[in-house]
CSV table of N, CA and C in Angstrom, one decimal:
chain,number,residue,atom,x,y,z
E,1,MET,N,117.1,108.7,211.2
E,1,MET,CA,116.3,107.5,211.7
E,1,MET,C,117.2,106.3,211.5
E,2,ILE,N,117.0,105.3,212.3
E,2,ILE,CA,117.6,103.9,212.2
E,2,ILE,C,116.6,103.0,211.8
E,3,GLY,N,117.0,101.8,211.4
E,3,GLY,CA,116.1,100.7,211.0
E,3,GLY,C,116.4,99.6,212.0
E,4,LEU,N,115.2,98.9,212.4
E,4,LEU,CA,115.3,97.8,213.2
E,4,LEU,C,115.1,96.5,212.5
E,5,ASP,N,115.8,95.4,212.7
E,5,ASP,CA,115.7,94.1,212.2
E,5,ASP,C,114.5,93.4,213.1
E,6,THR,N,113.9,92.5,212.6
E,6,THR,CA,112.9,91.7,213.3
E,6,THR,C,113.5,91.2,214.7
E,7,ASN,N,114.6,90.6,214.7
E,7,ASN,CA,115.2,90.1,215.9
E,7,ASN,C,115.3,91.1,217.1
E,8,VAL,N,115.5,92.4,216.8
E,8,VAL,CA,115.6,93.3,217.8
E,8,VAL,C,114.1,93.5,218.5
E,9,ILE,N,113.1,93.6,217.6
E,9,ILE,CA,111.7,93.6,218.3
E,9,ILE,C,111.4,92.5,219.0
E,10,VAL,N,111.8,91.2,218.3
E,10,VAL,CA,111.4,90.0,219.1
E,10,VAL,C,112.1,90.0,220.5
E,11,ARG,N,113.4,90.4,220.6
E,11,ARG,CA,114.0,90.4,221.9
E,11,ARG,C,113.4,91.3,222.8
E,12,TYR,N,113.0,92.4,222.3
E,12,TYR,CA,112.3,93.4,223.1
E,12,TYR,C,111.0,93.0,223.7
E,13,VAL,N,110.2,92.3,222.8
E,13,VAL,CA,108.9,91.8,223.2
E,13,VAL,C,108.9,90.7,224.0
E,14,ILE,N,109.7,89.6,223.7
E,14,ILE,CA,109.7,88.3,224.3
E,14,ILE,C,110.6,88.3,225.7
E,15,GLN,N,111.8,89.1,225.6
E,15,GLN,CA,112.7,89.1,226.7
E,15,GLN,C,113.2,87.8,227.0
E,16,ASP,N,113.7,87.1,226.1
E,16,ASP,CA,114.1,85.6,226.3
E,16,ASP,C,115.6,85.5,226.3
E,17,ASP,N,116.3,86.4,226.1
E,17,ASP,CA,117.8,86.4,226.1
E,17,ASP,C,118.3,87.7,226.9
E,18,PRO,N,118.8,87.5,228.1
E,18,PRO,CA,119.1,88.6,229.0
E,18,PRO,C,120.0,89.6,228.3
E,19,THR,N,121.0,89.2,227.6
E,19,THR,CA,122.0,90.2,226.9
E,19,THR,C,121.4,90.9,225.8
E,20,GLN,N,120.8,90.2,224.8
E,20,GLN,CA,120.2,90.8,223.7
E,20,GLN,C,119.0,91.6,224.0
E,21,SER,N,118.1,91.0,225.0
E,21,SER,CA,116.9,91.7,225.4
E,21,SER,C,117.2,93.1,226.0
E,22,ALA,N,118.2,93.1,226.8
E,22,ALA,CA,118.6,94.3,227.5
E,22,ALA,C,119.2,95.3,226.5
E,23,ALA,N,120.0,94.8,225.5
E,23,ALA,CA,120.3,95.9,224.4
E,23,ALA,C,119.3,96.3,223.6
E,24,ALA,N,118.2,95.5,223.4
E,24,ALA,CA,117.1,95.9,222.5
E,24,ALA,C,116.2,96.8,223.3
E,25,ALA,N,116.1,96.7,224.6
E,25,ALA,CA,115.3,97.5,225.5
E,25,ALA,C,116.0,98.9,225.5
E,26,LYS,N,117.4,98.9,225.7
E,26,LYS,CA,118.0,100.1,225.8
E,26,LYS,C,117.9,101.0,224.6
E,27,LEU,N,118.1,100.3,223.4
E,27,LEU,CA,118.0,101.0,222.1
E,27,LEU,C,116.5,101.6,222.0
E,28,ILE,N,115.6,100.6,222.1
E,28,ILE,CA,114.2,101.2,221.8
E,28,ILE,C,113.7,102.1,222.8
E,29,ASP,N,114.0,102.0,224.0
E,29,ASP,CA,113.7,102.9,225.0
E,29,ASP,C,114.4,104.5,224.8
E,30,SER,N,115.5,104.4,224.0
E,30,SER,CA,116.1,105.6,223.7
E,30,SER,C,115.4,106.3,222.5
E,31,LEU,N,114.5,105.7,221.8
E,31,LEU,CA,113.9,106.3,220.7
E,31,LEU,C,112.8,107.3,221.0
E,32,SER,N,112.4,108.2,220.2
E,32,SER,CA,111.4,109.2,220.5
E,32,SER,C,110.6,109.4,219.2
E,33,ALA,N,109.6,110.3,219.3
E,33,ALA,CA,108.8,110.7,218.2
E,33,ALA,C,109.7,111.5,217.2
E,34,GLU,N,110.7,112.2,217.8
E,34,GLU,CA,111.6,113.1,217.0
E,34,GLU,C,112.7,112.2,216.4
E,35,ALA,N,113.1,111.1,217.1
E,35,ALA,CA,114.1,110.4,216.6
E,35,ALA,C,113.7,108.9,216.6
E,36,PRO,N,112.7,108.6,215.6
E,36,PRO,CA,112.2,107.1,215.6
E,36,PRO,C,113.0,106.2,214.9
E,37,ALA,N,112.5,104.9,214.9
E,37,ALA,CA,113.2,103.9,214.2
E,37,ALA,C,112.2,103.4,213.1
E,38,PHE,N,112.7,102.8,212.1
E,38,PHE,CA,111.9,102.3,211.0
E,38,PHE,C,111.8,100.8,211.1
E,39,PHE,N,110.6,100.2,210.9
E,39,PHE,CA,110.3,98.8,210.9
E,39,PHE,C,109.7,98.4,209.7
E,40,SER,N,110.4,97.7,209.0
E,40,SER,CA,109.9,97.3,207.5
E,40,SER,C,108.7,96.4,207.4
E,41,LEU,N,108.0,96.4,206.4
E,41,LEU,CA,106.8,95.6,206.0
E,41,LEU,C,107.4,94.1,206.2
E,42,ILE,N,108.4,93.7,205.7
E,42,ILE,CA,108.9,92.4,205.7
E,42,ILE,C,109.2,91.9,207.2
E,43,SER,N,109.7,92.9,208.1
E,43,SER,CA,109.9,92.4,209.5
E,43,SER,C,108.7,92.4,210.1
E,44,VAL,N,107.6,93.0,209.8
E,44,VAL,CA,106.3,92.9,210.4
E,44,VAL,C,105.8,91.4,210.2
E,45,VAL,N,105.9,91.0,208.9
E,45,VAL,CA,105.6,89.6,208.6
E,45,VAL,C,106.4,88.6,209.3
E,46,GLU,N,107.7,88.9,209.4
E,46,GLU,CA,108.6,88.0,210.0
E,46,GLU,C,108.3,87.9,211.5
E,47,LEU,N,108.0,89.0,212.3
E,47,LEU,CA,107.5,89.1,213.6
E,47,LEU,C,106.4,88.2,213.8
E,48,ALA,N,105.3,88.2,213.0
E,48,ALA,CA,104.2,87.5,213.2
E,48,ALA,C,104.4,86.0,213.2
E,49,TRP,N,105.4,85.6,212.1
E,49,TRP,CA,105.7,84.3,212.0
E,49,TRP,C,106.5,83.7,213.1
E,50,VAL,N,107.5,84.5,213.6
E,50,VAL,CA,108.3,84.1,214.6
E,50,VAL,C,107.5,83.9,216.0
E,51,LEU,N,106.6,84.9,216.3
E,51,LEU,CA,105.8,84.9,217.5
E,51,LEU,C,104.9,83.6,217.4
E,52,GLN,N,104.3,83.3,216.3
E,52,GLN,CA,103.5,82.0,216.2
E,52,GLN,C,104.3,80.8,216.2
E,53,SER,N,105.3,80.7,215.3
E,53,SER,CA,106.0,79.4,215.1
E,53,SER,C,107.0,79.1,216.2
E,54,CYS,N,107.6,80.1,216.7
E,54,CYS,CA,108.7,79.8,217.7
E,54,CYS,C,108.3,80.0,219.1
E,55,TYR,N,107.3,80.9,219.2
E,55,TYR,CA,106.9,81.1,220.8
E,55,TYR,C,105.4,80.8,221.0
E,56,SER,N,104.7,80.1,220.0
E,56,SER,CA,103.4,79.6,220.1
E,56,SER,C,102.4,80.6,220.6
E,57,ALA,N,102.6,82.0,220.1
E,57,ALA,CA,101.6,83.1,220.5
E,57,ALA,C,100.4,82.8,219.7
E,58,LYS,N,99.3,83.2,220.4
E,58,LYS,CA,98.0,83.1,220.0
E,58,LYS,C,97.7,84.3,219.1
E,59,ARG,N,96.8,84.2,218.3
E,59,ARG,CA,96.3,85.1,217.4
E,59,ARG,C,96.2,86.6,218.0
E,60,ALA,N,95.5,86.5,219.1
E,60,ALA,CA,95.2,87.9,219.8
E,60,ALA,C,96.4,88.4,220.3
E,61,GLU,N,97.5,87.5,220.8
E,61,GLU,CA,98.8,88.0,221.2
E,61,GLU,C,99.6,88.7,220.1
E,62,ILE,N,99.6,88.0,219.0
E,62,ILE,CA,100.2,88.5,217.8
E,62,ILE,C,99.6,89.9,217.4
E,63,ALA,N,98.3,89.9,217.4
E,63,ALA,CA,97.6,91.2,217.0
E,63,ALA,C,97.8,92.4,218.0
E,64,ASP,N,98.0,92.0,219.2
E,64,ASP,CA,98.4,93.0,220.3
E,64,ASP,C,99.7,93.5,220.1
E,65,VAL,N,100.7,92.7,219.8
E,65,VAL,CA,102.0,93.2,219.5
E,65,VAL,C,102.1,94.1,218.4
E,66,ILE,N,101.6,93.7,217.3
E,66,ILE,CA,101.6,94.5,216.0
E,66,ILE,C,100.7,95.8,216.2
E,67,GLU,N,99.6,95.7,216.9
E,67,GLU,CA,98.8,96.9,217.2
E,67,GLU,C,99.7,97.9,218.1
E,68,THR,N,100.4,97.5,219.1
E,68,THR,CA,101.4,98.3,219.9
E,68,THR,C,102.4,98.9,218.9
E,69,LEU,N,103.0,98.2,218.1
E,69,LEU,CA,104.0,98.7,217.3
E,69,LEU,C,103.4,99.9,216.4
E,70,LEU,N,102.2,99.6,215.8
E,70,LEU,CA,101.5,100.7,215.0
E,70,LEU,C,101.3,101.9,215.8
E,71,ARG,N,100.8,101.8,217.1
E,71,ARG,CA,100.6,103.0,217.9
E,71,ARG,C,101.8,103.7,218.5
E,72,SER,N,102.9,103.0,218.5
E,72,SER,CA,104.1,103.7,219.0
E,72,SER,C,104.6,104.9,218.3
E,73,LYS,N,104.9,106.0,219.0
E,73,LYS,CA,105.4,107.2,218.3
E,73,LYS,C,106.9,107.0,218.1
E,74,GLN,N,107.5,106.0,218.6
E,74,GLN,CA,109.0,105.7,218.5
E,74,GLN,C,109.3,104.9,217.3
E,75,LEU,N,108.2,104.3,216.6
E,75,LEU,CA,108.4,103.5,215.4
E,75,LEU,C,107.7,104.1,214.2
E,76,ILE,N,108.4,103.9,213.1
E,76,ILE,CA,107.7,104.2,211.8
E,76,ILE,C,107.5,103.0,211.2
E,77,VAL,N,106.2,102.4,211.0
E,77,VAL,CA,106.0,101.0,210.4
E,77,VAL,C,105.7,101.3,209.0
E,78,GLU,N,106.5,100.7,208.2
E,78,GLU,CA,106.3,100.8,206.7
E,78,GLU,C,104.9,100.5,206.3
E,79,ARG,N,104.1,101.2,205.5
E,79,ARG,CA,102.9,101.0,205.0
E,79,ARG,C,101.9,100.7,206.2
E,80,ALA,N,102.0,101.6,207.2
E,80,ALA,CA,101.2,101.3,208.4
E,80,ALA,C,99.7,101.2,208.2
E,81,GLU,N,99.2,101.9,207.1
E,81,GLU,CA,97.8,101.8,207.0
E,81,GLU,C,97.5,100.3,206.5
E,82,ILE,N,98.3,99.9,205.7
E,82,ILE,CA,98.0,98.5,205.0
E,82,ILE,C,98.3,97.5,206.2
E,83,VAL,N,99.1,97.6,206.9
E,83,VAL,CA,99.4,96.7,208.0
E,83,VAL,C,98.3,96.7,208.9
E,84,SER,N,97.7,97.9,209.2
E,84,SER,CA,96.5,98.0,210.0
E,84,SER,C,95.2,97.4,209.5
E,85,GLN,N,95.1,97.6,208.2
E,85,GLN,CA,94.0,96.8,207.5
E,85,GLN,C,94.2,95.2,207.5
E,86,SER,N,95.4,95.0,207.4
E,86,SER,CA,95.6,93.4,207.5
E,86,SER,C,95.5,93.0,208.8
E,87,LEU,N,95.9,93.7,209.8
E,87,LEU,CA,95.6,93.1,211.1
E,87,LEU,C,94.2,93.1,211.5
E,88,ARG,N,93.3,93.9,211.0
E,88,ARG,CA,91.9,93.8,211.3
E,88,ARG,C,91.3,92.6,210.7
E,89,ARG,N,91.9,92.2,209.5
E,89,ARG,CA,91.3,90.9,208.8
E,89,ARG,C,91.9,89.6,209.6
E,90,PHE,N,93.2,89.8,210.1
E,90,PHE,CA,93.8,88.7,210.7
E,90,PHE,C,93.1,88.5,212.1
E,91,ALA,N,92.8,89.5,212.8
E,91,ALA,CA,92.1,89.4,214.1
E,91,ALA,C,90.7,89.0,213.9
E,92,ALA,N,90.1,89.2,212.8
E,92,ALA,CA,88.6,88.7,212.7
E,92,ALA,C,88.4,87.4,212.0
E,93,GLY,N,89.5,86.8,211.5
E,93,GLY,CA,89.3,85.6,210.7
E,93,GLY,C,90.2,84.6,211.1
E,94,ASN,N,90.5,83.6,210.2
E,94,ASN,CA,91.3,82.5,210.4
E,94,ASN,C,92.6,82.6,209.5
E,95,ALA,N,92.7,83.5,208.6
E,95,ALA,CA,93.8,83.5,207.7
E,95,ALA,C,95.2,83.9,208.4
E,96,ASP,N,96.3,83.5,207.9
E,96,ASP,CA,97.5,83.9,208.4
E,96,ASP,C,97.8,85.3,208.2
E,97,PHE,N,98.5,86.0,208.9
E,97,PHE,CA,98.8,87.4,208.8
E,97,PHE,C,99.5,87.7,207.6
E,98,ALA,N,100.4,86.9,207.1
E,98,ALA,CA,101.1,87.1,205.8
E,98,ALA,C,100.1,87.2,204.7
E,99,ASP,N,99.1,86.3,204.6
E,99,ASP,CA,98.0,86.2,203.7
E,99,ASP,C,97.3,87.4,203.6
E,100,CYS,N,96.8,87.9,204.7
E,100,CYS,CA,96.1,89.1,204.9
E,100,CYS,C,96.8,90.3,204.4
E,101,LEU,N,98.2,90.4,204.6
E,101,LEU,CA,98.9,91.5,204.2
E,101,LEU,C,99.2,91.3,202.6
E,102,ILE,N,99.4,90.2,202.1
E,102,ILE,CA,99.6,90.0,200.7
E,102,ILE,C,98.3,90.6,200.0
E,103,GLU,N,97.2,90.2,200.5
E,103,GLU,CA,95.9,90.6,199.9
E,103,GLU,C,95.7,92.1,199.9
E,104,ARG,N,95.9,92.7,201.1
E,104,ARG,CA,95.7,94.2,201.2
E,104,ARG,C,96.9,94.9,200.6
E,105,CYS,N,98.0,94.3,200.3
E,105,CYS,CA,99.0,95.1,199.4
E,105,CYS,C,98.6,95.0,198.1
E,106,GLY,N,98.0,93.9,197.6
E,106,GLY,CA,97.4,93.8,196.2
E,106,GLY,C,96.3,94.9,196.0
E,107,HIS,N,95.5,94.9,197.0
E,107,HIS,CA,94.3,95.8,197.0
E,107,HIS,C,94.9,97.2,196.9
E,108,ALA,N,95.8,97.6,197.6
E,108,ALA,CA,96.5,98.9,197.7
E,108,ALA,C,97.0,99.2,196.3
E,109,ALA,N,97.6,98.2,195.6
E,109,ALA,CA,98.1,98.4,194.3
E,109,ALA,C,97.1,98.4,193.2
E,110,GLU,N,95.8,98.4,193.7
E,110,GLU,CA,94.8,98.5,192.8
E,110,GLU,C,94.7,97.2,191.9
E,111,CYS,N,94.9,96.0,192.5
E,111,CYS,CA,94.7,94.8,191.8
E,111,CYS,C,93.2,94.5,191.9
E,112,GLN,N,92.6,93.9,191.0
E,112,GLN,CA,91.3,93.5,191.0
E,112,GLN,C,91.1,92.4,192.1
E,113,PHE,N,92.1,91.5,192.2
E,113,PHE,CA,92.1,90.4,193.2
E,113,PHE,C,93.4,89.8,193.2
E,114,THR,N,93.7,89.0,194.2
E,114,THR,CA,95.1,88.3,194.2
E,114,THR,C,94.7,86.8,194.2
E,115,PHE,N,95.3,86.2,193.3
E,115,PHE,CA,95.1,84.5,193.0
E,115,PHE,C,96.1,83.9,194.1
E,116,THR,N,95.5,82.8,194.4
E,116,THR,CA,96.3,81.8,195.4
E,116,THR,C,95.8,80.4,195.1
E,117,PHE,N,96.7,79.5,195.5
E,117,PHE,CA,96.5,78.1,195.4
E,117,PHE,C,96.1,77.6,196.8
E,118,ASP,N,96.1,78.6,197.9
E,118,ASP,CA,95.9,78.2,199.2
E,118,ASP,C,94.3,78.4,199.5
E,119,GLN,N,93.7,77.3,199.7
E,119,GLN,CA,92.1,77.2,199.9
E,119,GLN,C,91.8,78.2,201.1
E,120,ASN,N,92.5,78.1,202.2
E,120,ASN,CA,92.3,78.8,203.3
E,120,ASN,C,92.4,80.4,203.1
E,121,ALA,N,93.5,80.8,202.3
E,121,ALA,CA,93.7,82.1,202.0
E,121,ALA,C,92.5,82.6,201.0
E,122,SER,N,92.0,81.8,200.3
E,122,SER,CA,90.9,82.2,199.3
E,122,SER,C,89.7,82.5,200.1
E,123,THR,N,89.4,81.7,201.2
E,123,THR,CA,88.2,81.9,201.9
E,123,THR,C,88.3,82.9,203.0
E,124,THR,N,89.5,83.0,203.7
E,124,THR,CA,89.6,83.9,204.8
E,124,THR,C,90.4,85.2,204.7
E,125,ALA,N,91.2,85.2,203.5
E,125,ALA,CA,92.0,86.6,203.4
E,125,ALA,C,91.5,87.3,202.2
E,126,GLY,N,90.4,86.8,201.6
E,126,GLY,CA,89.9,87.6,200.4
E,126,GLY,C,90.6,87.3,199.1
E,127,MET,N,91.5,86.3,199.1
E,127,MET,CA,92.1,86.1,197.7
E,127,MET,C,91.2,85.2,196.9
E,128,ARG,N,91.5,85.1,195.6
E,128,ARG,CA,90.8,84.1,194.6
E,128,ARG,C,91.5,82.9,194.4
E,129,LEU,N,90.8,81.8,194.5
E,129,LEU,CA,91.4,80.5,194.4
E,129,LEU,C,91.8,80.3,192.9
E,130,LEU,N,93.0,80.0,192.5
E,130,LEU,CA,93.3,79.6,191.2
E,130,LEU,C,93.2,78.0,191.0
E,131,LYS,N,92.3,77.7,190.1
E,131,LYS,CA,92.0,76.3,189.9
E,131,LYS,C,92.8,75.6,188.7
């Protein structure tokens, strides 16, 4: 198995650099269920941030990209079940994807709750506001 950095997936999805996008497509298209690539939890968060911050992607677009990665037989997404839970919260609300993932990771680790100073995360991602 090989690992993929965020920028490889970004180039594959966005197709904004002819040389790097072609290289990313060639690599990803060569993957299979028998010889998949690994995409880390950190890279999933980076991908959501890059799509939103650098490419002005809408929530639904970000959710579609991440959902496609989760369904791909050519990719092993780290903690896919938690990413999927986070994605459902992200798609249904106003919280940042990272906040949804932080809360769901805490939940998976059997935390009673996750504290935050972020008012939005406390109301939309299920965290508890620290006052």
